[in-house]
mmCIF file of C-alpha atoms in Angstrom:
data_model
loop_
_atom_site.group_PDB
_atom_site.id
_atom_site.type_symbol
_atom_site.label_atom_id
_atom_site.label_comp_id
_atom_site.label_asym_id
_atom_site.label_seq_id
_atom_site.Cartn_x
_atom_site.Cartn_y
_atom_site.Cartn_z
ATOM 1 C CA MET A 1 -9.927 -32.072 6.295
ATOM 2 C CA ASN A 2 -9.967 -28.484 7.605
ATOM 3 C CA GLU A 3 -8.320 -29.513 10.871
ATOM 4 C CA THR A 4 -5.632 -31.338 8.892
ATOM 5 C CA MET A 5 -4.879 -28.247 6.761
ATOM 6 C CA ASN A 6 -4.666 -26.074 9.864
ATOM 7 C CA GLU A 7 -2.285 -28.560 11.424
ATOM 8 C CA ILE A 8 -0.110 -28.483 8.287
ATOM 9 C CA PHE A 9 0.102 -24.702 8.406
ATOM 10 C CA LEU A 10 0.734 -24.620 12.149
ATOM 11 C CA GLY A 11 3.311 -27.388 11.887
ATOM 12 C CA SER A 12 5.324 -25.658 9.173
ATOM 13 C CA ALA A 13 7.103 -22.378 9.702
ATOM 14 C CA TYR A 14 7.245 -21.719 5.963
ATOM 15 C CA PHE A 15 4.015 -23.040 4.462
ATOM 16 C CA GLY A 16 2.294 -19.647 4.568
ATOM 17 C CA ALA A 17 5.354 -17.972 3.066
ATOM 18 C CA ALA A 18 5.468 -20.586 0.287
ATOM 19 C CA LEU A 19 1.799 -19.985 -0.508
ATOM 20 C CA THR A 20 2.284 -16.208 -0.595
ATOM 21 C CA ILE A 21 5.392 -16.300 -2.776
ATOM 22 C CA GLY A 22 3.917 -18.954 -5.068
ATOM 23 C CA ALA A 23 0.711 -16.957 -5.558
ATOM 24 C CA PHE A 24 2.718 -13.816 -6.338
ATOM 25 C CA MET A 25 4.935 -15.620 -8.839
ATOM 26 C CA PHE A 26 1.868 -17.042 -10.569
ATOM 27 C CA GLY A 27 0.500 -13.504 -10.758
ATOM 28 C CA ARG A 28 3.723 -12.287 -12.377
ATOM 29 C CA TRP A 29 3.608 -15.107 -14.911
ATOM 30 C CA LEU A 30 -0.043 -14.378 -15.684
ATOM 31 C CA GLN A 31 0.622 -10.682 -16.198
ATOM 32 C CA LYS A 32 3.557 -11.326 -18.529
ATOM 33 C CA LYS A 33 1.563 -13.947 -20.425
ATOM 34 C CA THR A 34 -1.539 -11.814 -20.964
ATOM 35 C CA GLY A 35 -0.328 -8.216 -20.551
ATOM 36 C CA PHE A 36 -3.712 -7.443 -18.941
ATOM 37 C CA ILE A 37 -3.433 -4.532 -16.487
ATOM 38 C CA LEU A 38 -5.751 -6.050 -13.866
ATOM 39 C CA PHE A 39 -3.602 -9.179 -13.652
ATOM 40 C CA ASN A 40 -1.331 -7.334 -11.257
ATOM 41 C CA PRO A 41 0.893 -9.812 -9.340
ATOM 42 C CA ILE A 42 -0.007 -8.348 -5.945
ATOM 43 C CA LEU A 43 -3.734 -8.332 -6.686
ATOM 44 C CA VAL A 44 -3.693 -11.832 -8.190
ATOM 45 C CA GLY A 45 -1.574 -13.173 -5.327
ATOM 46 C CA LEU A 46 -3.887 -11.611 -2.753
ATOM 47 C CA LEU A 47 -6.992 -13.142 -4.336
ATOM 48 C CA ILE A 48 -5.353 -16.580 -4.606
ATOM 49 C CA CYS A 49 -4.314 -16.538 -0.936
ATOM 50 C CA ILE A 50 -7.784 -15.426 0.187
ATOM 51 C CA ALA A 51 -9.469 -18.092 -1.954
ATOM 52 C CA PHE A 52 -7.107 -20.805 -0.685
ATOM 53 C CA LEU A 53 -7.700 -19.911 2.968
ATOM 54 C CA LYS A 54 -11.471 -19.727 2.476
ATOM 55 C CA ILE A 55 -11.782 -22.961 0.490
ATOM 56 C CA PHE A 56 -9.817 -24.972 3.036
ATOM 57 C CA ASN A 57 -11.143 -22.946 5.999
ATOM 58 C CA ILE A 58 -7.643 -22.220 7.271
ATOM 59 C CA ASP A 59 -7.291 -19.847 10.206
ATOM 60 C CA TYR A 60 -5.358 -16.669 9.603
ATOM 61 C CA GLU A 61 -3.200 -17.430 12.644
ATOM 62 C CA ALA A 62 -2.196 -20.746 11.082
ATOM 63 C CA TYR A 63 -1.369 -19.101 7.744
ATOM 64 C CA ASN A 64 0.576 -16.318 9.437
ATOM 65 C CA GLN A 65 3.004 -18.812 10.999
ATOM 66 C CA GLY A 66 4.859 -18.598 7.699
ATOM 67 C CA GLY A 67 3.263 -15.516 6.156
ATOM 68 C CA LYS A 68 4.812 -13.277 8.798
ATOM 69 C CA TYR A 69 8.261 -13.930 7.326
ATOM 70 C CA VAL A 70 7.176 -12.291 4.077
ATOM 71 C CA SER A 71 6.116 -9.207 6.043
ATOM 72 C CA TYR A 72 9.477 -9.204 7.815
ATOM 73 C CA PHE A 73 11.410 -9.105 4.558
ATOM 74 C CA LEU A 74 9.045 -6.489 3.134
ATOM 75 C CA ASN A 75 9.936 -4.248 6.068
ATOM 76 C CA LEU A 76 13.629 -4.732 5.292
ATOM 77 C CA ALA A 77 12.985 -3.938 1.631
ATOM 78 C CA THR A 78 11.227 -0.713 2.619
ATOM 79 C CA ILE A 79 14.145 0.340 4.822
ATOM 80 C CA SER A 80 16.582 -0.395 1.999
ATOM 81 C CA LEU A 81 14.942 2.400 0.009
ATOM 82 C CA ALA A 82 17.192 4.689 2.024
ATOM 83 C CA ILE A 83 20.079 3.484 -0.151
ATOM 84 C CA LEU A 84 18.339 4.674 -3.306
ATOM 85 C CA LEU A 85 17.461 7.929 -1.598
ATOM 86 C CA TYR A 86 21.124 8.465 -0.706
ATOM 87 C CA GLU A 87 22.126 7.801 -4.302
ATOM 88 C CA GLN A 88 19.606 10.396 -5.483
ATOM 89 C CA PHE A 89 20.509 12.947 -2.797
ATOM 90 C CA GLU A 90 21.512 15.588 -5.352
ATOM 91 C CA ALA A 91 18.096 15.385 -6.983
ATOM 92 C CA LEU A 92 16.545 15.690 -3.526
ATOM 93 C CA LYS A 93 18.544 18.827 -2.690
ATOM 94 C CA LYS A 94 17.804 20.386 -6.054
ATOM 95 C CA ASN A 95 14.059 19.807 -5.825
ATOM 96 C CA TYR A 96 13.419 19.794 -2.061
ATOM 97 C CA LEU A 97 10.856 22.629 -2.074
ATOM 98 C CA ALA A 98 8.885 21.166 -4.982
ATOM 99 C CA ILE A 99 9.033 17.727 -3.330
ATOM 100 C CA LEU A 100 7.687 18.964 0.007
ATOM 101 C CA LEU A 101 4.946 21.020 -1.647
ATOM 102 C CA GLY A 102 4.046 18.088 -3.880
ATOM 103 C CA ILE A 103 3.685 15.722 -0.937
ATOM 104 C CA LEU A 104 1.708 18.315 1.041
ATOM 105 C CA SER A 105 -0.656 18.914 -1.875
ATOM 106 C CA GLY A 106 -1.194 15.152 -2.133
ATOM 107 C CA VAL A 107 -1.986 14.816 1.576
ATOM 108 C CA LEU A 108 -4.394 17.777 1.507
ATOM 109 C CA THR A 109 -6.069 16.538 -1.669
ATOM 110 C CA THR A 110 -6.558 13.101 -0.109
ATOM 111 C CA GLY A 111 -8.157 14.590 2.991
ATOM 112 C CA LEU A 112 -10.401 17.033 1.119
ATOM 113 C CA THR A 113 -11.537 14.375 -1.366
ATOM 114 C CA LEU A 114 -12.497 12.068 1.478
ATOM 115 C CA LEU A 115 -14.367 14.937 3.172
ATOM 116 C CA ILE A 116 -16.392 15.519 -0.006
ATOM 117 C CA PHE A 117 -17.226 11.814 -0.278
ATOM 118 C CA ALA A 118 -18.185 11.724 3.404
ATOM 119 C CA ILE A 119 -20.651 14.562 2.847
ATOM 120 C CA ILE A 120 -22.083 13.042 -0.360
ATOM 121 C CA PHE A 121 -22.474 9.513 1.018
ATOM 122 C CA LYS A 122 -23.344 10.652 4.557
ATOM 123 C CA PHE A 123 -20.603 8.797 6.423
ATOM 124 C CA SER A 124 -20.758 8.737 10.175
ATOM 125 C CA HIS A 125 -17.937 10.564 11.940
ATOM 126 C CA THR A 126 -16.424 7.233 12.958
ATOM 127 C CA GLU A 127 -16.432 5.963 9.363
ATOM 128 C CA TYR A 128 -14.939 9.245 8.175
ATOM 129 C CA VAL A 129 -11.984 9.287 10.585
ATOM 130 C CA THR A 130 -11.392 5.594 9.873
ATOM 131 C CA LEU A 131 -10.659 6.305 6.215
ATOM 132 C CA ILE A 132 -8.631 9.521 6.525
ATOM 133 C CA PRO A 133 -5.278 7.692 6.885
ATOM 134 C CA HIS A 134 -5.930 5.257 4.000
ATOM 135 C CA ALA A 135 -2.994 6.524 1.914
ATOM 136 C CA ILE A 136 -0.242 5.991 4.521
ATOM 137 C CA THR A 137 1.520 2.902 5.861
ATOM 138 C CA THR A 138 -0.411 0.296 7.845
ATOM 139 C CA ALA A 139 1.336 0.886 11.178
ATOM 140 C CA MET A 140 0.685 4.643 11.165
ATOM 141 C CA GLY A 141 -2.822 4.278 9.750
ATOM 142 C CA MET A 142 -3.839 1.769 12.412
ATOM 143 C CA ALA A 143 -2.487 4.013 15.171
ATOM 144 C CA LEU A 144 -4.377 7.053 13.858
ATOM 145 C CA ALA A 145 -7.633 5.149 13.400
ATOM 146 C CA GLU A 146 -7.385 3.840 16.955
ATOM 147 C CA GLN A 147 -6.463 7.256 18.369
ATOM 148 C CA TYR A 148 -9.500 8.904 16.780
ATOM 149 C CA GLU A 149 -11.803 5.987 17.708
ATOM 150 C CA GLY A 150 -12.266 4.672 14.193
ATOM 151 C CA TYR A 151 -12.572 1.073 13.000
ATOM 152 C CA VAL A 152 -9.018 -0.255 12.888
ATOM 153 C CA SER A 153 -9.824 -3.308 10.751
ATOM 154 C CA ILE A 154 -11.579 -1.149 8.146
ATOM 155 C CA ALA A 155 -8.665 1.288 8.206
ATOM 156 C CA VAL A 156 -6.314 -1.573 7.339
ATOM 157 C CA ALA A 157 -8.599 -2.664 4.501
ATOM 158 C CA GLY A 158 -8.634 0.897 3.134
ATOM 159 C CA ILE A 159 -4.843 1.085 3.268
ATOM 160 C CA VAL A 160 -4.480 -2.222 1.418
ATOM 161 C CA VAL A 161 -6.982 -1.175 -1.267
ATOM 162 C CA SER A 162 -5.277 2.178 -1.841
ATOM 163 C CA GLY A 163 -1.898 0.462 -2.111
ATOM 164 C CA ILE A 164 -3.058 -2.162 -4.585
ATOM 165 C CA THR A 165 -4.943 0.450 -6.621
ATOM 166 C CA GLY A 166 -1.844 2.626 -6.835
ATOM 167 C CA ASN A 167 0.287 -0.346 -7.837
ATOM 168 C CA VAL A 168 -2.160 -1.251 -10.618
ATOM 169 C CA VAL A 169 -2.930 2.191 -12.087
ATOM 170 C CA ALA A 170 0.359 4.080 -11.526
ATOM 171 C CA VAL A 171 1.791 3.475 -15.002
ATOM 172 C CA PRO A 172 -1.472 4.037 -16.943
ATOM 173 C CA VAL A 173 -2.213 7.256 -15.031
ATOM 174 C CA CYS A 174 1.268 8.625 -15.716
ATOM 175 C CA ARG A 175 0.824 7.799 -19.393
ATOM 176 C CA LEU A 176 -2.668 9.280 -19.541
ATOM 177 C CA PHE A 177 -1.611 12.610 -18.035
ATOM 178 C CA ARG A 178 1.814 12.525 -19.730
ATOM 179 C CA ILE A 179 3.740 12.708 -16.464
ATOM 180 C CA THR A 180 7.296 11.940 -17.517
ATOM 181 C CA GLU A 181 9.384 13.677 -14.834
ATOM 182 C CA PRO A 182 10.782 10.876 -12.598
ATOM 183 C CA VAL A 183 10.684 12.967 -9.400
ATOM 184 C CA ALA A 184 7.048 13.941 -9.974
ATOM 185 C CA ARG A 185 6.039 10.372 -10.725
ATOM 186 C CA GLY A 186 7.748 9.039 -7.598
ATOM 187 C CA ILE A 187 6.244 11.701 -5.336
ATOM 188 C CA GLY A 188 2.747 11.141 -6.678
ATOM 189 C CA ILE A 189 2.890 7.360 -6.358
ATOM 190 C CA GLY A 190 4.432 7.285 -2.884
ATOM 191 C CA THR A 191 2.070 9.920 -1.486
ATOM 192 C CA ALA A 192 -1.051 8.205 -2.805
ATOM 193 C CA SER A 193 -0.259 4.522 -2.338
ATOM 194 C CA HIS A 194 2.570 4.032 0.204
ATOM 195 C CA ALA A 195 4.700 0.857 0.052
ATOM 196 C CA LEU A 196 2.684 -1.104 -2.517
ATOM 197 C CA GLY A 197 2.775 1.839 -4.879
ATOM 198 C CA THR A 198 6.474 2.237 -4.228
ATOM 199 C CA ALA A 199 7.011 -1.328 -5.441
ATOM 200 C CA LYS A 200 5.684 -0.215 -8.825
ATOM 201 C CA ALA A 201 7.717 3.018 -8.677
ATOM 202 C CA LEU A 202 10.878 0.925 -8.255
ATOM 203 C CA GLU A 203 10.013 -0.930 -11.449
ATOM 204 C CA MET A 204 9.688 2.412 -13.230
ATOM 205 C CA GLY A 205 13.148 3.643 -12.230
ATOM 206 C CA GLU A 206 15.609 4.367 -9.414
ATOM 207 C CA ILE A 207 14.621 8.029 -9.076
ATOM 208 C CA GLU A 208 10.931 7.146 -8.967
ATOM 209 C CA GLY A 209 11.601 4.494 -6.334
ATOM 210 C CA ALA A 210 13.734 6.781 -4.166
ATOM 211 C CA MET A 211 11.264 9.671 -4.259
ATOM 212 C CA SER A 212 8.337 7.363 -3.635
ATOM 213 C CA GLY A 213 10.135 5.893 -0.620
ATOM 214 C CA LEU A 214 10.757 9.399 0.736
ATOM 215 C CA SER A 215 7.097 10.271 0.215
ATOM 216 C CA ILE A 216 5.965 7.351 2.373
ATOM 217 C CA ALA A 217 7.648 8.802 5.454
ATOM 218 C CA VAL A 218 6.916 12.483 4.793
ATOM 219 C CA ALA A 219 3.280 11.904 3.795
ATOM 220 C CA GLY A 220 2.798 9.805 6.915
ATOM 221 C CA LEU A 221 4.110 12.584 9.160
ATOM 222 C CA MET A 222 2.021 15.210 7.367
ATOM 223 C CA THR A 223 -1.080 13.044 7.750
ATOM 224 C CA VAL A 224 -0.431 12.709 11.480
ATOM 225 C CA ILE A 225 -0.160 16.513 11.740
ATOM 226 C CA THR A 226 -3.252 17.286 9.627
ATOM 227 C CA MET A 227 -5.429 14.468 11.009
ATOM 228 C CA ALA A 228 -6.821 16.619 13.813
ATOM 229 C CA LEU A 229 -7.741 19.348 11.308
ATOM 230 C CA PHE A 230 -9.603 17.014 8.986
ATOM 231 C CA ALA A 231 -11.228 15.095 11.836
ATOM 232 C CA GLY A 232 -12.695 18.350 13.123
ATOM 233 C CA LEU A 233 -14.226 19.309 9.770
ATOM 234 C CA TYR A 234 -16.927 16.634 9.781
#
């Protein structure tokens, strides 16, 4: 049975993509039907895909024959954020200093918070440096974890968790703290939860989406620059 399922996935270039898209669409339907915050489409889709692969014992390589196409189009979607950024260029010029300081404060807060947790929970140095880049994109986070001799697989898991968490709690947190300024909301979401958070920012508005997309790149560069500083503190 398991060999048959693996053969189906390996024999179809789109089976993994169909599973991913179908799981996400079910998650969207479930969220609209119930209105429950934890029924986030990305979270629900992720859990369905994991359960499906585990139940049928399907290799990740077999799934990724089609799943990789979803990643390809996600990369294109991320690049297309530049269009929104161009359309909001006046807002960027008007608020450039506040935007840069906001992103920097987010990067520093992320690093200092992790340092405090590392001290409290007595992380090893390797575990600590693994989790420092958890709020930036996967490609940059993996490179930093590898450069500083951390656990790359755990770094990826941390990045995914931070992204999903940001996607789920972005709207409630903004409501709770009465953050209504679109630029501030976009900067906060993009700095804390990279591309997955930006997906939620786009749902909130064009300005939020554009500023969140900008924050992904700037926060990533700032994390690369400050990584050596934080790595040397513990």
